[in-house]
Coordinates of C-alpha atoms in Angstrom, one line a residue:
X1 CA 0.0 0.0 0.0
X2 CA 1.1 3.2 -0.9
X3 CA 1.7 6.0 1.2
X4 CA -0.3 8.9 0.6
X5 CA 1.2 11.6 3.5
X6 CA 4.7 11.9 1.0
X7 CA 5.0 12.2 -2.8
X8 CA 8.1 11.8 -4.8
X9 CA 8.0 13.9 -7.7
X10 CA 10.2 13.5 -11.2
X11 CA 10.7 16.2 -13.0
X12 CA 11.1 14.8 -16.6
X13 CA 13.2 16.8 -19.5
X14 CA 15.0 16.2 -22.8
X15 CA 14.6 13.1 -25.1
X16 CA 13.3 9.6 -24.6
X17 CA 16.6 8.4 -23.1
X18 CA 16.4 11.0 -20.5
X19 CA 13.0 10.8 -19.9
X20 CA 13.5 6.6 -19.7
X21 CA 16.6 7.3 -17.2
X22 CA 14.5 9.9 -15.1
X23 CA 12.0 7.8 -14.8
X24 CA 13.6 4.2 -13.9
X25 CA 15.4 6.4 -11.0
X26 CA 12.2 7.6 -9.6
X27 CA 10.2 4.7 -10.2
X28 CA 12.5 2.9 -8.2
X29 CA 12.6 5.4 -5.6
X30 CA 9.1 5.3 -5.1
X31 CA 9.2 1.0 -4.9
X32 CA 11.8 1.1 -2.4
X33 CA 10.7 3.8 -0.2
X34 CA 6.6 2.8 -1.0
X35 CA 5.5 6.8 -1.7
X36 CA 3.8 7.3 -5.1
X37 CA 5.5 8.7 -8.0
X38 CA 4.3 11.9 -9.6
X39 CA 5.3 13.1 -12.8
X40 CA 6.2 16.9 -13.5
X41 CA 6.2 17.4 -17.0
X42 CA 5.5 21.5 -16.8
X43 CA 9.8 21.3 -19.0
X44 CA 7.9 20.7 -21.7
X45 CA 4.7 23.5 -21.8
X46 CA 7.5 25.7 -21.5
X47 CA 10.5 24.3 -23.9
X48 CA 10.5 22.9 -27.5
X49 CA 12.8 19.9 -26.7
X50 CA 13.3 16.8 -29.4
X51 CA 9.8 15.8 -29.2
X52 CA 8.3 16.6 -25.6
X53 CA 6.7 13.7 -23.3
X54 CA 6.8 10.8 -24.7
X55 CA 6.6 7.9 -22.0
X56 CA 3.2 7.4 -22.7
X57 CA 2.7 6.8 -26.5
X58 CA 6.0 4.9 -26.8
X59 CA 5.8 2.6 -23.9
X60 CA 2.5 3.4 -22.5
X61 CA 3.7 4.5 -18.9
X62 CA 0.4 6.1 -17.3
X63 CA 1.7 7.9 -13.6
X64 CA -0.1 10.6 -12.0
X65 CA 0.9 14.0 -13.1
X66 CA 2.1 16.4 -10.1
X67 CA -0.4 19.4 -10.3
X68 CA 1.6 22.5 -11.1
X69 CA 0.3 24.1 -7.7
X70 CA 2.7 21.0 -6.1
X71 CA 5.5 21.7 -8.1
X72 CA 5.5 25.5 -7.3
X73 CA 5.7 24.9 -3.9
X74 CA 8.4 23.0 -4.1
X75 CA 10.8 24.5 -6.2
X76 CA 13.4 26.8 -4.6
X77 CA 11.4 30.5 -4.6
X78 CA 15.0 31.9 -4.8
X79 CA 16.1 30.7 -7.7
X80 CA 16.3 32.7 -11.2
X81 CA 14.9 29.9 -13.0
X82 CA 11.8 29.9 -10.8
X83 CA 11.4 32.9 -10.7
X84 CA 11.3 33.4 -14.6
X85 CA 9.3 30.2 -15.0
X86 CA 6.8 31.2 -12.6
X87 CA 6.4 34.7 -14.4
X88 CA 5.5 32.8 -17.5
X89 CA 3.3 30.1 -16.0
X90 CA 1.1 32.5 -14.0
X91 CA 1.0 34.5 -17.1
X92 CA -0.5 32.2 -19.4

């Protein structure tokens, strides 16, 4: 049974082989340490990278995806990349 106080959240970017690694690591992660895995995939509203998410029509991986109110909240408030990315996400 999973636990359902904690969530691990992977924030997937680049190409396939990226997204496969990313993945794996988390996946794992979440076995070992029995939290569910949720998937932040807000990279690619935000980036034209090779050709965005694609877990799910390639090897039909379903996971939850991490609301992006979750992932603000955790990302560091100090940083220049959130900072710029949260400019642009409110914004649109």
């Amino acid at each position: 049974m999973l636990r359902k106080d904690k969530v691990i959240i992977c924030q997937l970017i680049g190409g396939l082989g990226n997204q496969m690694f990313q993945y794996v690591f988390y996946k794992y992660l979440s076995l070992v340490k029995n939290i569910e895995l949720e998937l932040d995939l807000s990279g690619f509203g935000t980036h034209i990278i090779h050709n965005g998410y694609g877990l799910n029509s390639v090897f039909g991986i379903e996971e939850n995806i991490a609301p992006l109110t979750r992932i603000l909240k955790y990302k560091s408030k100090s940083s220049l990349f959130f900072k710029i990315e949260n400019k642009f996400l409110l914004n649109t």
